[in-house]
CSV table of C-alpha atoms in Angstrom, one decimal:
chain,number,residue,atom,x,y,z
S,1,MET,CA,-79.0,-162.6,-1.4
S,2,LEU,CA,-75.2,-162.7,-0.1
S,3,SER,CA,-76.0,-162.8,3.5
S,4,TYR,CA,-78.3,-165.7,2.6
S,5,LEU,CA,-75.0,-167.5,0.8
S,6,VAL,CA,-72.7,-166.6,3.6
S,7,ARG,CA,-75.3,-168.5,6.1
S,8,ARG,CA,-75.6,-171.4,4.1
S,9,LEU,CA,-72.0,-171.6,3.2
S,10,ALA,CA,-70.9,-171.4,7.0
S,11,SER,CA,-73.3,-174.0,8.0
S,12,ALA,CA,-72.1,-176.3,5.0
S,13,LEU,CA,-68.6,-176.0,6.2
S,14,SER,CA,-69.6,-176.8,10.0
S,15,SER,CA,-71.3,-180.1,8.8
S,16,ILE,CA,-68.0,-181.2,6.7
S,17,PHE,CA,-66.1,-180.0,9.6
S,18,LEU,CA,-68.4,-182.4,12.1
S,19,ALA,CA,-68.8,-185.2,9.3
S,20,ALA,CA,-64.6,-185.4,9.4
S,21,VAL,CA,-64.8,-185.7,13.4
S,22,LEU,CA,-67.3,-188.5,13.1
S,23,VAL,CA,-65.8,-190.2,10.3
S,24,PHE,CA,-62.0,-190.4,12.1
S,25,ALA,CA,-63.9,-191.5,15.5
S,26,ALA,CA,-65.8,-194.3,13.6
S,27,LEU,CA,-62.9,-195.6,12.0
S,28,LEU,CA,-61.2,-195.9,15.3
S,29,ALA,CA,-63.7,-197.8,16.4
S,30,ILE,CA,-63.6,-200.3,13.7
S,31,PRO,CA,-61.9,-203.6,15.2
S,32,GLY,CA,-58.8,-204.9,13.2
S,33,ASP,CA,-55.2,-204.0,13.1
S,34,PRO,CA,-54.1,-202.7,9.5
S,35,ALA,CA,-50.4,-203.4,10.0
S,36,GLU,CA,-51.4,-207.1,11.2
S,37,ILE,CA,-53.5,-207.4,8.0
S,38,ILE,CA,-50.6,-205.6,5.9
S,39,LEU,CA,-47.8,-208.3,7.0
S,40,GLY,CA,-50.3,-211.3,7.5
S,41,LEU,CA,-51.2,-213.6,10.1
S,42,ASN,CA,-48.0,-215.0,10.9
S,43,ALA,CA,-46.2,-211.6,11.5
S,44,SER,CA,-44.5,-211.3,14.5
S,45,PRO,CA,-45.4,-208.4,17.5
S,46,GLU,CA,-42.0,-206.9,17.0
S,47,ALA,CA,-42.5,-206.5,13.2
S,48,ALA,CA,-46.3,-205.3,13.5
S,49,ALA,CA,-45.3,-203.0,16.0
S,50,ALA,CA,-42.3,-201.5,13.7
S,51,LEU,CA,-44.9,-201.2,11.0
S,52,ARG,CA,-47.4,-199.4,13.0
S,53,HIS,CA,-45.1,-197.0,13.9
S,54,GLN,CA,-43.7,-196.4,10.6
S,55,LEU,CA,-47.6,-195.6,9.5
S,56,GLY,CA,-48.4,-193.5,12.5
S,57,LEU,CA,-50.8,-195.7,13.8
S,58,ASP,CA,-49.0,-195.4,17.2
S,59,VAL,CA,-49.6,-191.8,17.6
S,60,PRO,CA,-52.5,-191.0,20.2
S,61,PRO,CA,-55.9,-190.0,18.5
S,62,VAL,CA,-56.3,-186.2,18.8
S,63,PRO,CA,-52.9,-185.5,17.6
S,64,ARG,CA,-53.5,-187.7,14.8
S,65,PHE,CA,-56.7,-186.2,13.9
S,66,ILE,CA,-55.1,-182.7,13.9
S,67,SER,CA,-52.6,-183.6,11.7
S,68,TRP,CA,-54.9,-185.2,9.3
S,69,ILE,CA,-57.4,-182.2,8.8
S,70,GLY,CA,-54.5,-179.8,8.5
S,71,GLY,CA,-53.4,-181.9,5.7
S,72,VAL,CA,-56.8,-182.1,4.1
S,73,VAL,CA,-57.3,-178.2,4.1
S,74,LYS,CA,-54.0,-178.5,2.0
S,75,GLY,CA,-55.1,-181.1,-0.4
S,76,ASP,CA,-52.8,-183.7,1.2
S,77,PHE,CA,-54.9,-187.1,2.5
S,78,GLY,CA,-51.9,-189.1,3.0
S,79,ASP,CA,-50.4,-192.1,1.8
S,80,SER,CA,-52.9,-195.3,1.4
S,81,LEU,CA,-51.4,-198.1,3.7
S,82,ASN,CA,-52.3,-200.7,0.8
S,83,TYR,CA,-51.5,-199.0,-2.1
S,84,ARG,CA,-48.3,-197.0,-0.8
S,85,ARG,CA,-49.3,-194.1,-3.0
S,86,PRO,CA,-51.0,-190.4,-2.4
S,87,VAL,CA,-54.7,-191.1,-1.5
S,88,SER,CA,-55.2,-187.8,-3.4
S,89,GLN,CA,-54.0,-190.0,-6.8
S,90,LEU,CA,-56.2,-192.8,-6.2
S,91,LEU,CA,-59.2,-190.7,-5.8
S,92,VAL,CA,-58.7,-188.2,-9.1
S,93,GLY,CA,-58.1,-191.3,-10.9
S,94,ARG,CA,-61.4,-193.0,-9.6
S,95,LEU,CA,-63.4,-189.6,-9.7
S,96,GLN,CA,-62.8,-189.8,-13.4
S,97,VAL,CA,-65.0,-192.9,-13.1
S,98,SER,CA,-67.5,-192.4,-10.9
S,99,VAL,CA,-68.3,-188.6,-11.4
S,100,PRO,CA,-69.5,-189.0,-15.0
S,101,LEU,CA,-71.3,-192.3,-14.1
S,102,ALA,CA,-73.4,-190.2,-11.7
S,103,LEU,CA,-73.9,-187.1,-14.0
S,104,ALA,CA,-74.8,-189.1,-16.9
S,105,ALA,CA,-77.2,-191.2,-14.9
S,106,MET,CA,-79.0,-188.1,-13.5
S,107,LEU,CA,-79.5,-186.6,-16.9
S,108,ILE,CA,-81.1,-190.4,-17.9
S,109,ALA,CA,-83.6,-189.6,-14.7
S,110,CYS,CA,-84.4,-186.0,-15.9
S,111,LEU,CA,-84.8,-186.3,-19.1
S,112,ILE,CA,-87.1,-189.2,-18.2
S,113,ALA,CA,-89.0,-188.2,-15.3
S,114,LEU,CA,-89.8,-184.6,-15.7
S,115,PRO,CA,-91.8,-184.7,-18.9
S,116,LEU,CA,-93.7,-187.9,-17.6
S,117,GLY,CA,-94.0,-186.3,-13.9
S,118,ILE,CA,-95.6,-183.2,-15.6
S,119,LEU,CA,-97.5,-184.9,-18.3
S,120,ALA,CA,-99.3,-187.5,-15.5
S,121,ALA,CA,-100.2,-184.2,-13.8
S,122,LEU,CA,-101.6,-182.7,-16.8
S,123,ARG,CA,-103.6,-186.0,-17.7
S,124,GLN,CA,-105.2,-186.5,-14.2
S,125,GLY,CA,-107.9,-189.1,-14.6
S,126,SER,CA,-106.9,-190.5,-18.2
S,127,TRP,CA,-105.4,-193.6,-19.1
S,128,LEU,CA,-102.2,-191.9,-19.3
S,129,ASP,CA,-101.9,-190.8,-15.9
S,130,PRO,CA,-102.1,-194.6,-14.4
S,131,LEU,CA,-99.6,-195.7,-16.9
S,132,ILE,CA,-97.2,-193.4,-15.9
S,133,VAL,CA,-97.6,-194.3,-12.4
S,134,SER,CA,-97.5,-197.9,-12.8
S,135,PHE,CA,-94.2,-197.2,-15.0
S,136,ALA,CA,-92.9,-195.2,-11.9
S,137,GLN,CA,-93.8,-198.1,-9.4
S,138,ILE,CA,-92.3,-200.5,-11.1
S,139,GLY,CA,-89.2,-198.9,-12.0
S,140,ALA,CA,-88.8,-198.0,-8.2
S,141,ALA,CA,-89.2,-201.7,-7.2
S,142,ILE,CA,-86.7,-203.1,-9.7
S,143,PRO,CA,-83.3,-203.5,-8.0
S,144,SER,CA,-80.5,-201.7,-10.0
S,145,PHE,CA,-78.3,-204.5,-10.3
S,146,TRP,CA,-80.5,-206.6,-11.4
S,147,LEU,CA,-81.7,-204.3,-14.2
S,148,GLY,CA,-77.9,-203.9,-14.7
S,149,LEU,CA,-77.6,-207.8,-15.0
S,150,MET,CA,-80.6,-207.2,-17.8
S,151,LEU,CA,-79.0,-204.9,-19.6
S,152,ILE,CA,-76.0,-206.8,-20.1
S,153,LEU,CA,-77.8,-209.5,-21.5
S,154,LEU,CA,-79.8,-207.9,-24.0
S,155,PHE,CA,-77.4,-205.0,-25.3
S,156,SER,CA,-73.8,-207.0,-24.4
S,157,VAL,CA,-74.6,-210.9,-25.3
S,158,GLU,CA,-77.6,-210.9,-27.5
S,159,LEU,CA,-77.1,-207.5,-29.6
S,160,GLY,CA,-73.3,-207.1,-28.9
S,161,TRP,CA,-74.2,-203.3,-29.4
S,162,LEU,CA,-72.1,-202.4,-25.8
S,163,PRO,CA,-69.5,-203.7,-23.5
S,164,ALA,CA,-70.5,-205.9,-21.1
S,165,GLY,CA,-67.8,-204.8,-18.3
S,166,GLY,CA,-64.8,-202.9,-17.9
S,167,TYR,CA,-63.4,-199.2,-18.7
S,168,THR,CA,-61.5,-197.5,-21.4
S,169,PRO,CA,-60.1,-194.2,-19.6
S,170,TRP,CA,-61.0,-191.2,-21.3
S,171,GLU,CA,-57.4,-190.1,-22.1
S,172,ARG,CA,-57.1,-193.1,-24.1
S,173,SER,CA,-60.7,-193.0,-26.2
S,174,PRO,CA,-63.5,-190.6,-25.0
S,175,ALA,CA,-65.9,-192.7,-27.2
S,176,GLY,CA,-64.4,-195.8,-25.5
S,177,ALA,CA,-65.1,-194.2,-22.3
S,178,LEU,CA,-68.6,-193.4,-22.7
S,179,ARG,CA,-69.6,-196.6,-24.4
S,180,SER,CA,-68.3,-198.4,-21.0
S,181,LEU,CA,-70.8,-196.1,-18.9
S,182,ILE,CA,-73.8,-196.1,-20.9
S,183,LEU,CA,-75.4,-199.3,-19.7
S,184,PRO,CA,-74.3,-198.5,-15.8
S,185,ALA,CA,-75.8,-195.0,-16.1
S,186,ILE,CA,-78.9,-196.4,-17.7
S,187,ALA,CA,-79.2,-199.1,-14.9
S,188,LEU,CA,-78.8,-196.4,-12.1
S,189,GLY,CA,-80.7,-193.6,-13.8
S,190,LEU,CA,-84.0,-195.8,-14.5
S,191,GLY,CA,-84.2,-196.1,-10.7
S,192,GLN,CA,-84.1,-192.5,-9.8
S,193,ALA,CA,-86.3,-191.7,-12.8
S,194,ALA,CA,-89.1,-193.5,-11.3
S,195,VAL,CA,-88.6,-191.7,-8.0
S,196,ILE,CA,-88.3,-188.2,-9.5
S,197,THR,CA,-91.5,-189.1,-11.8
S,198,ARG,CA,-93.7,-189.4,-8.9
S,199,MET,CA,-92.2,-186.5,-7.1
S,200,THR,CA,-92.9,-184.3,-10.1
S,201,ARG,CA,-96.5,-185.5,-10.6
S,202,ALA,CA,-97.2,-184.8,-6.9
S,203,SER,CA,-95.9,-181.3,-6.8
S,204,MET,CA,-97.4,-180.5,-9.9
S,205,LEU,CA,-100.8,-181.5,-8.5
S,206,GLU,CA,-100.1,-179.7,-5.8
S,207,VAL,CA,-99.6,-176.5,-7.3
S,208,LEU,CA,-102.5,-177.2,-10.1
S,209,ARG,CA,-104.9,-176.8,-7.1
S,210,LEU,CA,-103.9,-173.5,-5.7
S,211,ASP,CA,-106.0,-170.5,-6.4
S,212,TYR,CA,-103.9,-168.2,-8.0
S,213,VAL,CA,-103.0,-170.9,-10.9
S,214,ARG,CA,-106.7,-171.0,-11.3
S,215,THR,CA,-107.1,-167.4,-11.2
S,216,ALA,CA,-104.6,-167.0,-14.1
S,217,SER,CA,-106.4,-169.3,-16.3
S,218,ALA,CA,-109.8,-167.7,-15.5
S,219,LYS,CA,-107.9,-164.2,-16.7
S,220,GLY,CA,-107.7,-166.2,-20.2
S,221,LEU,CA,-103.7,-166.3,-20.0
S,222,PRO,CA,-102.5,-169.0,-22.2
S,223,ARG,CA,-102.4,-172.2,-21.1
S,224,ARG,CA,-98.5,-173.0,-21.9
S,225,ARG,CA,-97.7,-169.6,-19.6
S,226,VAL,CA,-100.1,-171.0,-16.9
S,227,ILE,CA,-97.9,-174.1,-16.8
S,228,LEU,CA,-94.5,-173.0,-17.6
S,229,VAL,CA,-94.7,-170.0,-15.7
S,230,HIS,CA,-97.1,-170.2,-12.7
S,231,THR,CA,-97.2,-173.9,-12.3
S,232,LEU,CA,-94.0,-175.4,-12.9
S,233,ARG,CA,-91.8,-172.8,-11.3
S,234,ASN,CA,-93.5,-173.0,-8.0
S,235,ALA,CA,-93.6,-176.8,-8.1
S,236,LEU,CA,-89.7,-176.8,-8.9
S,237,VAL,CA,-88.8,-176.3,-5.1
S,238,THR,CA,-89.9,-179.8,-4.4
S,239,ILE,CA,-88.6,-181.2,-7.4
S,240,VAL,CA,-85.2,-179.6,-7.2
S,241,THR,CA,-84.9,-181.1,-3.4
S,242,ILE,CA,-85.9,-184.8,-4.7
S,243,ILE,CA,-83.3,-184.3,-7.7
S,244,GLY,CA,-80.4,-183.1,-4.8
S,245,LEU,CA,-81.3,-186.1,-2.8
S,246,SER,CA,-81.1,-188.8,-6.0
S,247,MET,CA,-77.9,-187.2,-6.8
S,248,ALA,CA,-76.6,-188.1,-3.9
S,249,GLN,CA,-78.0,-191.6,-3.7
S,250,LEU,CA,-76.0,-192.0,-7.2
S,251,LEU,CA,-73.0,-190.9,-6.1
S,252,VAL,CA,-73.4,-193.7,-3.1
S,253,GLY,CA,-75.5,-196.0,-4.3
S,254,ALA,CA,-73.2,-196.6,-7.7
S,255,ILE,CA,-70.8,-199.4,-5.5
S,256,VAL,CA,-73.3,-201.8,-6.6
S,257,ILE,CA,-73.2,-201.3,-9.8
S,258,GLU,CA,-69.5,-200.6,-10.4
S,259,GLN,CA,-69.3,-204.2,-9.3
S,260,VAL,CA,-71.4,-205.5,-11.7
S,261,PHE,CA,-70.2,-203.7,-14.6
S,262,SER,CA,-66.4,-204.0,-13.1
S,263,LEU,CA,-66.1,-200.0,-13.2
S,264,PRO,CA,-62.7,-199.1,-11.2
S,265,GLY,CA,-64.5,-196.5,-9.6
S,266,LEU,CA,-64.8,-194.8,-5.9
S,267,GLY,CA,-67.5,-197.9,-4.8
S,268,ARG,CA,-64.9,-200.6,-5.7
S,269,LEU,CA,-62.1,-198.7,-3.9
S,270,ALA,CA,-64.2,-198.2,-0.9
S,271,LEU,CA,-64.6,-201.7,-0.7
S,272,THR,CA,-60.9,-202.6,-1.2
S,273,ALA,CA,-60.1,-200.1,1.4
S,274,ILE,CA,-62.5,-201.7,4.2
S,275,GLY,CA,-61.2,-204.9,3.7
S,276,ALA,CA,-57.5,-204.0,3.8
S,277,ARG,CA,-58.4,-201.6,6.7
S,278,ASP,CA,-56.7,-198.6,4.7
S,279,TYR,CA,-57.9,-195.9,7.2
S,280,PRO,CA,-56.7,-193.0,5.1
S,281,LEU,CA,-58.1,-194.0,2.3
S,282,LEU,CA,-61.2,-194.9,3.5
S,283,GLN,CA,-61.3,-191.8,6.0
S,284,ALA,CA,-60.6,-189.7,2.3
S,285,GLU,CA,-63.6,-191.6,0.5
S,286,VAL,CA,-66.2,-191.1,3.3
S,287,LEU,CA,-65.1,-187.2,3.8
S,288,LEU,CA,-65.4,-187.1,-0.2
S,289,TYR,CA,-69.0,-188.6,0.0
S,290,ALA,CA,-69.9,-186.3,2.8
S,291,THR,CA,-68.4,-183.0,1.0
S,292,ALA,CA,-70.3,-184.2,-2.1
S,293,ILE,CA,-73.7,-184.8,0.2
S,294,VAL,CA,-73.4,-181.5,2.1
S,295,GLY,CA,-72.3,-179.7,-1.4
S,296,LEU,CA,-75.1,-180.9,-3.3
S,297,SER,CA,-77.5,-179.7,0.1
S,298,PHE,CA,-75.7,-176.0,-0.2
S,299,MET,CA,-76.6,-175.7,-4.1
S,300,VAL,CA,-80.2,-177.1,-3.7
S,301,ASP,CA,-80.6,-174.3,-0.9
S,302,VAL,CA,-79.4,-171.9,-3.3
S,303,LEU,CA,-81.8,-172.9,-6.0
S,304,TYR,CA,-84.6,-172.6,-3.2
S,305,GLY,CA,-83.5,-168.7,-2.7
S,306,LEU,CA,-83.4,-168.1,-6.5
S,307,LEU,CA,-86.9,-170.1,-7.0
S,308,ASP,CA,-88.5,-168.4,-4.2
S,309,PRO,CA,-87.3,-165.5,-2.4
S,310,ARG,CA,-89.5,-165.8,0.7
S,311,ILE,CA,-86.7,-168.5,1.5
S,312,ARG,CA,-83.9,-166.7,1.4
S,313,TYR,CA,-85.5,-163.6,3.3
S,314,SER,CA,-87.0,-165.7,6.3
């Protein structure tokens, strides 16, 4: 298992470095001069050149990348061109919004999807199966921003139970922070629940048709043991994969929901950075997303090895 983890970790670190190179190169190709954007349209060429030199934008790309990646390794992402503050401080503040939102959305998705997917597979052919499949299809077709607006109309405007938008910091009021994330988490989680329900059902049906499951039932083992030990454990390999991919989508897809609910998360910060050509902030955000996705893939690989030993030995 140790050699398996070392191989996967080396592969993950290589992917993150490659992502850093691609992010840096891609941002160099974006048209627009950050110095001219900061100073405005009426700025003189001399003032723009002076600001460009002050920000280090006149340094050739290769030395600039080496300096940037060296700082990233030490946890220093540089200073934001727009906010004039360390990028790491900005990211830490926004992570307190985006990470709890994504985790809450995934928790809601799993609590809904796993029981429904397993139930649909076990009751295939009954009236319950097409009902759950229809729910999954409708859930996958509804855009999260539209669902967010409907939730605001129902729970905020009509019932007045939850805030329509805005965010209360955790240090000021944990209960207030939780209340401000409930509706966005539901809007994000329901769409992913539909996808995970369909994959859970399909994976369970595939395993239920295998010979060893029928043999276990023929030997007289209790049905609960056959389902939980012999079927669900093997079906989890596929389910874990789709949950890992869904978590990555939640982190990136929260950009739209954060706009709908006026949440000061990573998504709004990314949009501001794009508009201001704030290269250090944008580089750090994209690298953070890439690292999160690679990290989730690494965790999924580790779970693969735990669930199916044949994978880590191959």
